[in-house]
Every structure is written in structure tokens, then in C-alpha cells.
Short mmCIF file of C-alpha atoms in Angstrom, two decimals:
data_model
loop_
_atom_site.label_atom_id
_atom_site.label_comp_id
_atom_site.label_asym_id
_atom_site.label_seq_id
_atom_site.Cartn_x
_atom_site.Cartn_y
_atom_site.Cartn_z
CA MET Y 1 -11.26 -7.37 -57.29
CA THR Y 2 -7.68 -6.21 -57.05
CA VAL Y 3 -5.99 -6.42 -53.62
CA ASP Y 4 -3.11 -4.11 -52.86
CA SER Y 5 -0.35 -6.36 -51.48
CA SER Y 6 2.44 -3.79 -51.42
CA PRO Y 7 4.56 -3.48 -48.25
CA GLU Y 8 3.15 0.00 -47.62
CA ALA Y 9 -0.40 -1.36 -47.63
CA ARG Y 10 0.42 -4.15 -45.21
CA THR Y 11 1.94 -1.76 -42.60
CA ALA Y 12 -0.69 1.01 -42.82
CA PRO Y 13 -3.10 1.24 -39.83
CA PRO Y 14 -6.54 -0.19 -40.50
CA LYS Y 15 -9.33 2.24 -41.19
CA GLN Y 16 -11.56 3.00 -38.14
CA SER Y 17 -14.73 0.99 -38.27
CA SER Y 18 -16.33 2.00 -34.90
CA LEU Y 19 -16.62 4.95 -32.46
CA GLY Y 20 -13.29 5.77 -30.79
CA THR Y 21 -12.78 5.90 -27.02
CA THR Y 22 -11.68 9.55 -27.07
CA ALA Y 23 -14.94 10.65 -28.63
CA ALA Y 24 -16.98 8.21 -26.56
CA ARG Y 25 -15.73 9.77 -23.30
CA ASN Y 26 -17.58 12.97 -24.21
CA LEU Y 27 -20.84 11.10 -23.56
CA ALA Y 28 -19.67 9.08 -20.57
CA THR Y 29 -20.03 9.86 -16.86
CA THR Y 30 -16.66 10.36 -15.17
CA THR Y 31 -16.02 8.74 -11.81
CA LYS Y 32 -13.94 11.12 -9.70
CA SER Y 33 -12.38 11.26 -6.26
CA ALA Y 34 -12.72 13.92 -3.64
CA PRO Y 35 -9.80 16.41 -3.64
CA GLN Y 36 -6.68 14.77 -2.21
CA MET Y 37 -4.00 16.44 -0.07
CA GLN Y 38 -0.43 15.31 0.66
CA GLU Y 39 -0.04 17.51 3.74
CA ILE Y 40 -2.41 15.40 5.84
CA THR Y 41 -0.61 13.30 8.46
CA SER Y 42 -1.74 11.03 11.29
CA ARG Y 43 -1.49 13.93 13.80
CA TRP Y 44 -0.92 11.62 16.74
CA LEU Y 45 -0.21 14.47 19.16
CA LEU Y 46 -3.66 16.01 18.62
CA ARG Y 47 -5.23 12.58 19.02
CA MET Y 48 -3.34 11.58 22.17
CA LEU Y 49 -3.52 14.82 24.17
CA PRO Y 50 -6.48 15.09 26.55
CA TRP Y 51 -8.18 18.39 25.72
CA VAL Y 52 -9.27 20.59 28.61
CA GLU Y 53 -12.01 23.19 28.32
CA THR Y 54 -10.42 26.63 28.82
CA LYS Y 55 -13.00 29.28 29.61
CA GLY Y 56 -11.81 32.85 29.55
CA GLY Y 57 -9.08 31.96 27.07
CA ALA Y 58 -6.41 31.27 29.71
CA TYR Y 59 -5.31 28.34 31.89
CA ARG Y 60 -3.36 28.94 35.12
CA VAL Y 61 -1.00 26.25 36.38
CA ASN Y 62 -0.75 26.47 40.17
CA ARG Y 63 2.22 24.68 41.74
CA ARG Y 64 3.88 24.32 45.11
CA LEU Y 65 6.46 26.98 45.84
CA THR Y 66 9.83 25.98 44.37
CA TYR Y 67 13.11 27.43 45.61
CA THR Y 68 15.26 25.90 42.89
CA VAL Y 69 15.25 28.42 40.05
CA GLY Y 70 17.65 29.61 37.40
CA ASP Y 71 18.52 26.22 35.89
CA GLY Y 72 18.01 27.14 32.23
CA ARG Y 73 20.47 27.35 29.38
CA VAL Y 74 22.69 30.25 28.43
CA ASP Y 75 22.72 31.84 24.96
CA PHE Y 76 25.77 33.27 23.26
CA ILE Y 77 26.72 35.70 20.48
CA GLN Y 78 29.30 34.62 17.93
CA ASP Y 79 31.40 37.19 16.08
CA GLY Y 80 33.76 35.30 13.79
CA GLY Y 81 35.89 33.15 16.05
CA THR Y 82 34.96 35.15 19.16
CA VAL Y 83 32.12 34.01 21.41
CA ARG Y 84 30.46 36.20 24.04
CA VAL Y 85 27.70 35.41 26.52
CA ILE Y 86 24.64 37.67 26.42
CA PRO Y 87 24.63 39.64 29.72
CA GLY Y 88 20.95 39.00 30.48
CA GLU Y 89 21.49 35.27 30.01
CA LEU Y 90 23.56 35.15 33.21
CA GLY Y 91 20.19 35.33 34.96
CA GLU Y 92 19.88 31.62 34.16
CA LEU Y 93 22.51 30.97 36.83
CA ALA Y 94 20.83 30.18 40.14
CA PRO Y 95 22.81 32.80 42.17
CA LEU Y 96 21.91 35.53 39.65
CA ARG Y 97 18.27 34.63 39.06
CA GLY Y 98 16.20 37.82 39.06
CA PHE Y 99 19.22 40.14 39.12
CA GLU Y 100 18.60 42.90 36.55
CA ASP Y 101 21.46 45.38 36.88
CA GLU Y 102 22.59 45.41 33.25
CA GLU Y 103 25.84 47.22 33.99
CA VAL Y 104 26.96 44.65 36.56
CA LEU Y 105 25.96 41.74 34.34
CA ARG Y 106 27.95 43.26 31.48
CA ALA Y 107 30.95 43.57 33.79
CA LEU Y 108 30.68 39.84 34.57
CA THR Y 109 30.42 38.86 30.90
CA ASP Y 110 33.47 41.01 30.07
CA ARG Y 111 35.49 38.89 32.49
CA CYS Y 112 34.48 35.60 30.88
CA VAL Y 113 37.46 34.02 29.12
CA GLN Y 114 37.04 31.99 25.93
CA ARG Y 115 38.60 28.54 25.82
CA ASP Y 116 38.63 26.25 22.79
CA PHE Y 117 38.98 22.52 23.46
CA GLU Y 118 39.68 19.42 21.40
CA THR Y 119 38.22 15.93 21.39
CA GLY Y 120 39.49 13.87 24.32
CA GLU Y 121 40.76 16.85 26.31
CA THR Y 122 40.21 16.69 30.08
CA LEU Y 123 38.69 20.01 31.14
CA VAL Y 124 38.41 19.41 34.89
CA ARG Y 125 39.47 16.48 37.04
CA ARG Y 126 37.58 14.99 39.95
CA GLY Y 127 38.91 16.10 43.35
CA ALA Y 128 40.73 19.19 42.06
CA PRO Y 129 39.80 22.61 43.49
CA ALA Y 130 36.81 24.15 41.70
CA ASP Y 131 37.52 27.83 41.19
CA ARG Y 132 35.61 28.78 38.04
CA LEU Y 133 32.29 28.48 36.22
CA HIS Y 134 32.24 26.84 32.77
CA LEU Y 135 29.65 27.88 30.15
CA ILE Y 136 29.48 25.63 27.08
CA ALA Y 137 29.02 27.63 23.88
CA HIS Y 138 29.47 24.69 21.52
CA GLY Y 139 30.41 21.02 21.76
CA ARG Y 140 29.71 17.93 23.85
CA ILE Y 141 31.30 17.26 27.23
CA GLY Y 142 30.93 14.00 29.17
CA GLN Y 143 30.99 13.92 32.95
CA THR Y 144 32.26 10.86 34.82
CA THR Y 145 33.13 9.95 38.39
CA GLU Y 146 34.62 7.03 40.28
CA GLY Y 147 32.14 4.32 41.27
CA PRO Y 148 32.04 2.47 44.60
CA TYR Y 149 34.24 -0.32 43.20
CA GLY Y 150 36.81 1.92 41.55
CA GLU Y 151 35.24 1.81 38.09
CA GLU Y 152 34.43 4.86 35.96
CA VAL Y 153 30.76 5.83 36.10
CA GLU Y 154 29.14 8.08 33.49
CA LEU Y 155 27.07 10.87 35.04
CA ASP Y 156 25.86 13.08 32.23
CA VAL Y 157 26.53 14.51 28.78
CA LEU Y 158 26.44 18.29 28.44
CA ALA Y 159 26.03 20.26 25.22
CA ASP Y 160 25.45 23.77 23.82
CA GLY Y 161 24.08 26.15 26.47
CA ASP Y 162 24.80 23.86 29.44
CA ARG Y 163 27.20 24.72 32.22
CA PHE Y 164 28.98 23.26 35.24
CA GLY Y 165 30.69 24.74 38.26
CA ASP Y 166 27.93 27.03 39.59
CA ASP Y 167 28.97 26.41 43.20
CA ALA Y 168 32.57 27.39 42.46
CA LEU Y 169 31.69 31.09 42.41
CA LEU Y 170 30.47 31.24 46.02
CA ASP Y 171 32.15 28.29 47.78
CA GLU Y 172 35.88 28.79 48.36
CA ASP Y 173 36.27 25.16 49.47
CA ALA Y 174 34.47 23.69 46.43
CA ARG Y 175 36.08 20.76 44.64
CA TRP Y 176 35.11 19.08 41.42
CA GLU Y 177 32.92 16.07 42.08
CA GLN Y 178 33.32 14.78 38.53
CA THR Y 179 35.78 14.63 35.66
CA ALA Y 180 34.74 16.54 32.51
CA THR Y 181 36.11 15.25 29.19
CA ALA Y 182 35.47 16.71 25.75
CA GLU Y 183 33.67 14.25 23.48
CA THR Y 184 33.93 16.66 20.54
CA SER Y 185 35.88 19.82 19.84
CA GLY Y 186 34.16 23.01 20.92
CA THR Y 187 34.27 26.28 22.82
CA LEU Y 188 33.43 27.29 26.37
CA LEU Y 189 33.66 30.47 28.42
CA THR Y 190 35.00 30.46 31.96
CA LEU Y 191 34.40 32.91 34.81
CA SER Y 192 36.83 32.56 37.70
CA ARG Y 193 35.88 33.08 41.34
CA GLU Y 194 38.55 35.77 41.58
CA ASP Y 195 36.96 37.78 38.76
CA PHE Y 196 33.48 37.24 40.20
CA ASN Y 197 34.60 38.49 43.62
CA SER Y 198 36.24 41.51 42.00
CA VAL Y 199 32.90 42.56 40.49
CA LEU Y 200 31.07 41.60 43.70
CA SER Y 201 33.25 43.87 45.83
CA SER Y 202 32.44 46.91 43.72
CA ALA Y 203 28.70 46.31 43.17
CA SER Y 204 26.52 46.73 46.25
CA SER Y 205 23.41 45.65 44.34
CA LEU Y 206 25.05 42.33 43.51
CA ARG Y 207 26.16 41.83 47.14
CA ASP Y 208 22.60 42.36 48.37
CA HIS Y 209 21.27 39.94 45.77
CA ILE Y 210 23.79 37.24 46.70
CA GLU Y 211 22.98 37.60 50.40
CA GLU Y 212 19.28 37.18 49.65
CA TYR Y 213 20.09 34.13 47.52
CA LYS Y 214 22.09 32.54 50.35
CA SER Y 215 19.21 33.10 52.77
CA ARG Y 216 16.89 31.25 50.39
CA GLY Y 217 19.30 28.33 50.43
CA ASP Y 218 18.72 27.90 54.17
CA ARG Y 219 15.06 27.06 53.62
CA ARG Y 220 14.20 23.38 53.83
CA GLN Y 221 13.19 21.80 50.55
CA ASN Y 222 12.59 18.35 49.10
CA HIS Y 223 14.64 16.69 46.35
CA ARG Y 224 12.49 18.45 43.72
CA GLY Y 225 13.30 21.89 45.16
CA GLU Y 226 9.79 22.41 46.54
CA ALA Y 227 9.18 23.94 49.96
CA GLU Y 228 9.23 21.06 52.42
CA ILE Y 229 6.11 20.12 54.40
CA ALA Y 230 7.20 19.54 57.99
CA MET Y 231 5.98 16.28 59.54
CA SER Y 232 6.90 13.65 62.09
CA ALA Y 233 6.91 9.87 61.63
CA GLY Y 234 7.86 6.87 63.76
CA HIS Y 235 7.34 8.66 67.08
CA THR Y 236 5.74 7.17 70.17
CA GLY Y 237 3.88 8.68 73.09
CA GLU Y 238 2.70 12.26 73.16
CA ALA Y 239 5.35 13.79 70.92
CA GLU Y 240 4.87 17.39 69.86
CA LEU Y 241 3.99 17.42 66.18
CA PRO Y 242 5.37 20.09 63.85
CA GLY Y 243 3.00 22.54 62.23
CA ALA Y 244 2.96 22.73 58.47
CA PHE Y 245 1.31 24.32 55.46
CA VAL Y 246 1.75 23.97 51.73
CA ASP Y 247 3.06 27.15 50.15
CA TYR Y 248 2.20 28.04 46.55
CA GLU Y 249 3.96 29.98 43.82
CA GLU Y 250 3.00 33.63 44.04
CA LYS Y 251 3.09 34.16 40.26
CA PRO Y 252 1.89 30.96 38.62
CA ARG Y 253 2.22 30.63 34.87
CA GLU Y 254 -0.79 31.24 32.67
CA TYR Y 255 -1.22 29.77 29.20
CA GLU Y 256 -3.31 31.88 26.86
CA LEU Y 257 -5.06 30.24 23.93
CA SER Y 258 -3.28 30.81 20.65
CA VAL Y 259 -5.05 31.03 17.30
CA ALA Y 260 -4.63 29.82 13.74
CA GLN Y 261 -6.84 31.58 11.19
CA THR Y 262 -7.39 31.95 7.48
CA ILE Y 263 -9.99 33.47 5.17
CA LEU Y 264 -11.51 31.00 2.72
CA ARG Y 265 -12.76 32.66 -0.48
CA ILE Y 266 -15.15 31.00 -2.97
CA HIS Y 267 -16.63 32.67 -6.06
CA THR Y 268 -20.41 32.46 -6.14
CA ARG Y 269 -20.32 31.19 -9.74
CA VAL Y 270 -18.29 28.18 -8.59
CA ALA Y 271 -20.61 27.52 -5.64
CA ASP Y 272 -23.74 27.93 -7.80
CA LEU Y 273 -22.85 26.12 -11.03
CA TYR Y 274 -20.23 23.53 -10.11
CA ASN Y 275 -21.69 22.06 -6.95
CA GLY Y 276 -22.42 18.55 -8.15
CA PRO Y 277 -21.75 15.79 -7.51
CA MET Y 278 -19.52 17.33 -4.80
CA ASN Y 279 -20.26 20.43 -2.77
CA GLN Y 280 -17.48 22.89 -3.62
CA THR Y 281 -17.83 24.87 -0.41
CA LYS Y 282 -17.71 21.74 1.70
CA GLU Y 283 -14.61 20.36 -0.05
CA GLN Y 284 -12.80 23.69 0.13
CA LEU Y 285 -13.62 23.91 3.81
CA ARG Y 286 -12.54 20.33 4.49
CA LEU Y 287 -9.07 20.85 3.03
CA THR Y 288 -8.69 24.22 4.76
CA ILE Y 289 -9.49 22.66 8.12
CA GLU Y 290 -6.98 19.87 7.49
CA ALA Y 291 -4.28 22.49 6.85
CA LEU Y 292 -5.25 24.38 10.03
CA ARG Y 293 -5.04 21.21 12.11
CA GLU Y 294 -1.59 20.47 10.68
CA ARG Y 295 -0.48 23.97 11.64
CA GLN Y 296 -2.00 23.52 15.08
CA GLU Y 297 0.11 20.43 15.73
CA HIS Y 298 3.20 22.22 14.42
CA GLU Y 299 2.63 25.05 16.89
CA LEU Y 300 2.09 22.66 19.79
CA ILE Y 301 5.57 21.27 19.07
CA ASN Y 302 7.55 24.33 17.97
CA ASN Y 303 5.92 27.52 19.32
CA ARG Y 304 8.37 29.34 21.59
CA GLU Y 305 5.63 30.41 24.04
CA PHE Y 306 3.95 27.06 24.68
CA GLY Y 307 5.47 24.49 22.29
CA LEU Y 308 6.70 21.31 23.97
CA LEU Y 309 10.22 21.43 22.54
CA HIS Y 310 10.87 24.94 23.88
CA ASN Y 311 9.02 24.58 27.20
CA ALA Y 312 10.36 21.25 28.39
CA ASP Y 313 12.23 21.74 31.67
CA PHE Y 314 16.00 21.90 31.19
CA LYS Y 315 16.50 19.22 33.83
CA GLN Y 316 14.36 16.93 31.67
CA ARG Y 317 16.58 17.39 28.59
CA ILE Y 318 19.25 14.77 28.04
CA GLN Y 319 21.87 14.07 25.38
CA PRO Y 320 22.49 10.70 23.67
CA HIS Y 321 25.71 9.11 24.88
CA ALA Y 322 26.93 8.06 21.45
CA GLY Y 323 24.87 10.10 19.00
CA PRO Y 324 22.30 7.67 17.55
CA PRO Y 325 19.19 6.78 19.61
CA THR Y 326 20.28 3.60 21.36
CA PRO Y 327 18.11 1.44 23.66
CA ASP Y 328 20.11 2.83 26.59
CA ASP Y 329 19.17 6.39 25.61
CA MET Y 330 15.51 5.40 25.31
CA ASP Y 331 15.64 3.86 28.78
CA GLU Y 332 17.29 6.99 30.19
CA LEU Y 333 14.53 9.15 28.72
CA LEU Y 334 11.80 6.81 29.93
CA CYS Y 335 13.01 6.48 33.51
CA ARG Y 336 12.82 10.21 34.22
CA ARG Y 337 9.05 10.21 34.69
CA ARG Y 338 6.30 7.98 35.97
CA GLY Y 339 3.41 6.86 33.82
CA SER Y 340 4.88 7.81 30.44
CA LYS Y 341 2.09 7.65 27.88
CA PHE Y 342 4.01 7.74 24.59
CA PHE Y 343 7.17 8.72 22.75
CA LEU Y 344 6.94 11.22 19.89
CA ALA Y 345 9.57 11.32 17.14
CA HIS Y 346 10.05 12.21 13.50
CA PRO Y 347 9.50 9.19 11.19
CA LYS Y 348 13.19 9.30 10.20
CA THR Y 349 14.13 9.22 13.87
CA ILE Y 350 11.91 6.19 14.39
CA ALA Y 351 13.76 4.51 11.52
CA ALA Y 352 17.06 5.34 13.27
CA ILE Y 353 15.72 3.78 16.48
CA GLY Y 354 14.86 0.65 14.52
CA ARG Y 355 18.36 0.47 13.03
CA GLU Y 356 19.98 0.69 16.45
CA LEU Y 357 17.68 -1.98 17.84
CA ASN Y 358 18.31 -4.28 14.87
CA ALA Y 359 22.08 -3.83 15.22
CA ARG Y 360 21.82 -5.16 18.76
CA GLY Y 361 19.48 -8.00 17.88
CA VAL Y 362 16.65 -6.33 19.78
CA TYR Y 363 13.21 -5.95 18.24
CA PRO Y 364 10.61 -3.45 19.43
CA ASP Y 365 7.26 -4.44 20.83
CA HIS Y 366 4.06 -3.50 19.08
CA VAL Y 367 0.96 -2.29 20.87
CA ASP Y 368 -2.59 -1.76 19.70
CA LEU Y 369 -3.57 1.90 19.62
CA GLY Y 370 -7.10 2.51 18.43
CA GLY Y 371 -7.04 -0.59 16.28
CA GLN Y 372 -3.65 0.24 14.77
CA GLN Y 373 -0.42 -1.58 15.54
CA VAL Y 374 2.40 0.84 16.41
CA PRO Y 375 5.99 0.15 17.54
CA ALA Y 376 6.71 0.49 21.24
CA TRP Y 377 9.63 0.48 23.67
CA ARG Y 378 9.05 -1.08 27.09
CA GLY Y 379 5.35 -1.10 26.23
CA VAL Y 380 5.26 2.68 25.57
CA PRO Y 381 4.13 3.53 22.01
CA ILE Y 382 6.57 5.33 19.68
CA LEU Y 383 4.41 7.62 17.56
CA PRO Y 384 5.46 9.53 14.41
CA CYS Y 385 5.29 13.32 14.14
CA ASN Y 386 6.88 15.04 11.15
CA LYS Y 387 6.55 18.43 12.88
CA ILE Y 388 9.63 17.70 15.02
CA PRO Y 389 12.45 19.46 13.16
CA ILE Y 390 15.53 17.82 11.68
CA THR Y 391 18.64 20.01 11.51
CA LYS Y 392 20.96 20.24 8.54
CA GLU Y 393 23.42 18.12 10.56
CA LYS Y 394 20.79 15.35 10.54
CA THR Y 395 19.96 15.56 14.24
CA SER Y 396 16.51 15.61 15.81
CA SER Y 397 14.72 15.16 19.14
CA ILE Y 398 12.58 12.50 20.80
CA LEU Y 399 9.86 13.50 23.26
CA CYS Y 400 8.43 11.34 26.00
CA MET Y 401 5.42 12.54 27.97
CA ARG Y 402 2.81 11.81 30.58
CA THR Y 403 -0.64 13.25 29.86
CA GLY Y 404 -3.78 14.26 31.72
CA GLU Y 405 -4.74 16.61 34.54
CA GLU Y 406 -5.24 13.75 36.98
CA ASN Y 407 -1.70 12.53 36.25
CA GLN Y 408 -0.10 16.00 36.42
CA GLY Y 409 0.94 15.61 32.83
CA VAL Y 410 0.67 17.48 29.53
CA ILE Y 411 -2.76 18.69 28.43
CA GLY Y 412 -4.17 20.38 25.37
CA LEU Y 413 -6.19 23.55 25.85
CA HIS Y 414 -9.17 24.64 23.78
CA GLN Y 415 -12.55 26.29 24.13
CA THR Y 416 -15.76 24.86 22.72
CA GLY Y 417 -19.13 26.49 22.18
CA LEU Y 418 -17.69 29.17 19.90
CA PRO Y 419 -20.03 31.21 17.70
CA ASP Y 420 -20.56 29.42 14.36
CA GLU Y 421 -18.66 26.40 15.67
CA TYR Y 422 -17.99 23.83 12.95
CA GLU Y 423 -15.87 21.38 14.98
CA PRO Y 424 -14.92 21.45 18.69
CA GLY Y 425 -12.72 24.50 19.12
CA LEU Y 426 -12.99 25.52 15.44
CA SER Y 427 -15.41 28.05 13.98
CA VAL Y 428 -16.39 29.01 10.44
CA ARG Y 429 -17.90 32.50 10.18
CA PHE Y 430 -19.59 33.90 7.09
CA MET Y 431 -17.97 37.26 6.26
CA GLY Y 432 -20.23 38.26 3.38
CA LEU Y 433 -19.86 38.96 -0.35
CA ASN Y 434 -17.61 41.55 -1.93
CA GLU Y 435 -18.15 43.55 -5.13
CA LYS Y 436 -16.50 40.76 -7.15
CA ALA Y 437 -19.14 38.23 -6.04
CA ILE Y 438 -16.64 36.34 -3.88
CA THR Y 439 -17.92 34.74 -0.67
CA SER Y 440 -15.55 34.86 2.32
CA TYR Y 441 -15.46 32.63 5.40
CA LEU Y 442 -13.25 33.21 8.46
CA VAL Y 443 -11.93 29.85 9.68
CA SER Y 444 -10.44 29.97 13.20
CA THR Y 445 -9.17 27.45 15.72
CA TYR Y 446 -7.98 28.26 19.26
CA TYR Y 447 -5.55 26.03 21.14
CA SER Y 448 -2.53 25.77 23.42
CA ALA Y 449 -0.77 23.17 25.58
CA ALA Y 450 0.23 23.21 29.25
CA ILE Y 451 2.91 21.24 31.11
CA LEU Y 452 1.51 20.84 34.61
CA VAL Y 453 4.73 19.75 36.36
CA PRO Y 454 8.28 19.83 34.96
CA ASP Y 455 8.77 16.06 34.70
CA ALA Y 456 5.64 15.60 32.58
CA VAL Y 457 7.68 15.82 29.37
CA GLY Y 458 11.29 14.95 28.60
CA VAL Y 459 13.40 15.44 25.49
CA LEU Y 460 16.30 13.42 24.12
CA GLU Y 461 18.09 16.14 22.14
CA ASN Y 462 20.64 16.13 19.31
CA VAL Y 463 19.83 12.59 18.28
CA GLN Y 464 21.93 11.66 15.27
CA ILE Y 465 19.77 9.99 12.62
CA GLY Y 466 22.20 9.98 9.68
CA ARG Y 467 24.63 7.32 10.98
CA TRP Y 468 24.15 3.69 10.00
CA PRO Y 469 25.47 0.97 12.32
CA LYS Y 470 28.17 -1.24 10.84
#
């Protein structure tokens, strides 16, 4: 027998002598996974909120009467390099709260003077006469005062939409109690007492409103601004005791349940012929519900009507002192409420917290939460939530909250017992078949969140997460 020993014969692939794997797979059973989905997250907020049954679709938050109002932030309009305050936004000032004369408000905004400032510039100095209101359109301003031993004490950091000098408009003897220094360049608008009085003298409606405001200031209130409950303590003998009652807000806030819905469509041929080994309708429904739950958590964070970021009290919003989230900033956020249950931050923000702790040689605690170890600060868990937005300037926010009705905290709202309920607070309704043999299901979930008292949730805003410690 002759054997071909040429180089071409030695390098040629051997002839196939058995069944190949490609053909064999046509007869084999394939092991497959259930449909996977990248959008699914841990959804810690939905897991940690106590959910309260909300019959009638609305939840009313009754509170003690509060006299301190009008402490929100002011919005502005920018036209090139010119900045103007929106007239209606002056209602955020305590003396103008509830004042609705658009013409008078416009006259006040026309008298606001724009002032651009640079980093390090001293805007007002402690002890100097206070004769004008300052509205911050853009930038960061630090406030300091002199401590009891002559040292400089930091009071606060103000940013976009904040203001200082409210009392200067009505009190002719007012003096600045703090020094305000620009930490960045920016822009503010000022309204002098002289200009305010000029408008006041020509507007009888404004004079009446200011007089009513001053009369409210004479009412006794506690340090939270609530109507004080008169009482006597430490007396002896048969002292005459004061009478008291607890007054309530006349128009308490109501939270109506919001909704997230979609229509799931499945062709009957798919449901009939391709239902094994996995039920197509069940898998389609499972992934749809996961997407709805993700959207639900997003709304609980970002919705302007009830979302936590937009509804946190302005007095519970603070700014980081240096930009990144330092341990000092975390302590400042934590100390503003009792019984804090958890922090909530974007995963990238949590990484920034870790960098700042590592740079100082401090390492976070870890606590067990449902069998899972999570980082914590001062024993309070720091939980991830990718629904908290990150701006293009690489800044974000950190929330800290107390939860539960019994603790006067944050609660989730839902209603169970819905028709065709599939999960608590979520229903799947059969909508029938159309002429194309497509089956439709209406998938709905109803939810909201309520902040029972203002200090139940706090926000550390404008946290810089793009800076790395050196």
C-alpha cells in the first residue's frame, strides 16, 4: 500500500470518523435559564419602607398648627448673563407667604439688583447693619460667626435658591449676626429695605399683609414653630394653672396614591405552542412586574408631588462643607433627626464615602440587614439606590430617614385587596383578545410616600463624587 507522505497530506485535517457536535445538538435537550434582566436592582427603599394601607386612595397627614411658614427656596430665570427672580417665588419669604398680588410682587422683583461675586469675597460682615435681603441664584456661600473664645465658628453653607437677611426688610435696627463669605464664584440678587419700603408705601394690600404677618409673630410658639401648649411646672401651693389646647393645621396635606401601569400583550400562538418548559405568560408577567417595581422606586425618590428628594423640608437640606461626603458631613446629616433608620445613596456616592473614610484612616461599620452585610455609619446602614440622580457635574444627594407611623417618620402608601390582585398593591387584569389574536393584560400598581413630620427625612445635597483624595 502506498502512503502519501507529502507535506500537503501531513497538514490536511483528518477525515471525520464520528458524528459531529453541531449535528448532535439537533437531537439533544437544551438546558436554558429563565429570562434575565439587567434593570433589576436591590430596591432597598421598597424593602425598608413600612407600607400603610390607604383606603379611599388618599392619606391625610394631620399636624399641630405651625406658624413658621415660607422657608422654601426661590427659583430664578436666567437670560444670558442676566438673572431675575420669578415674582411668585417671593412667596417663599416668610413675610410674603400667601401674598398673591402679582403686580406688587413684580414691582418687588424689578427692584432686585444683581450682584456677581468671586471666590473668597466677603459679602456681609458680622455686626454691620443689615439693610437688604440676599437671594442666591448660583454659587456657595459659607456663614461663620465668632465663638465664645474668639475663634471662628462655621454656621452653615448656603447654595442655589437659599437666602439670608429676611429680617432686614422689616427691622430697621437689624444687624448681621454672621459673616458671609463666597466659597465659589456666583450670582445673587439683593433687595434693599429702602426699595421694599418704597413699594410698601404705595401698596395697601402689601401693608395689610405685613401687619397680619407681624401679628402672627406675637403668638407663642416652640422651637419648631408649632403653637405652644401653655403649662406650668415647678410651682407650689394652689397656683392657678394655665388653660391649654392643641391646635391643628386647618388644611392638612393629603397624599393621593399614584399609579404605574402598562399593557402586556402576548400572542395566543406563543402562549399555546411555546409554553414549555417555561410558561411564557408567567415569564412575561414576571419581567413586567420587575420593571414596574423599578419605576415605582424611581417615583418615590424623584416625583415632584411626593418624591422624597423634592418633598424633604428645606430646613432639613444641608450642603457639604468641602464638596465630597466627609465623615463630618455624615454626622451633620445624622444628628438632625432622632431614630434614623438608614442612609440612602447612589452606589457611586457610597464609593465616594468610602474614599473619604479611607483617606482619614476610618473604616465603616457593617451591620446585618436581612442576612446581608451592608456598610454603616454610626450603626446606621448605608443602602444603595441607583434612582438618586447624578448631575453632569458629578454631584448627587444622600438621604437619611426615620420610618414608621409610630415614629412619625416616612411611610409608603398602598392599597391591597384590588380586583385581580397579583401581588399586594399590584393587579393584573385580563383585557381580552383583539382581532389579531393578541391577548392583553393591564398591569397596575398604586403607591405613594408620606413624610409625617419635617425632620423625618434629611438630604445632604450637591455631594461631589468625582474628586479623589490625595
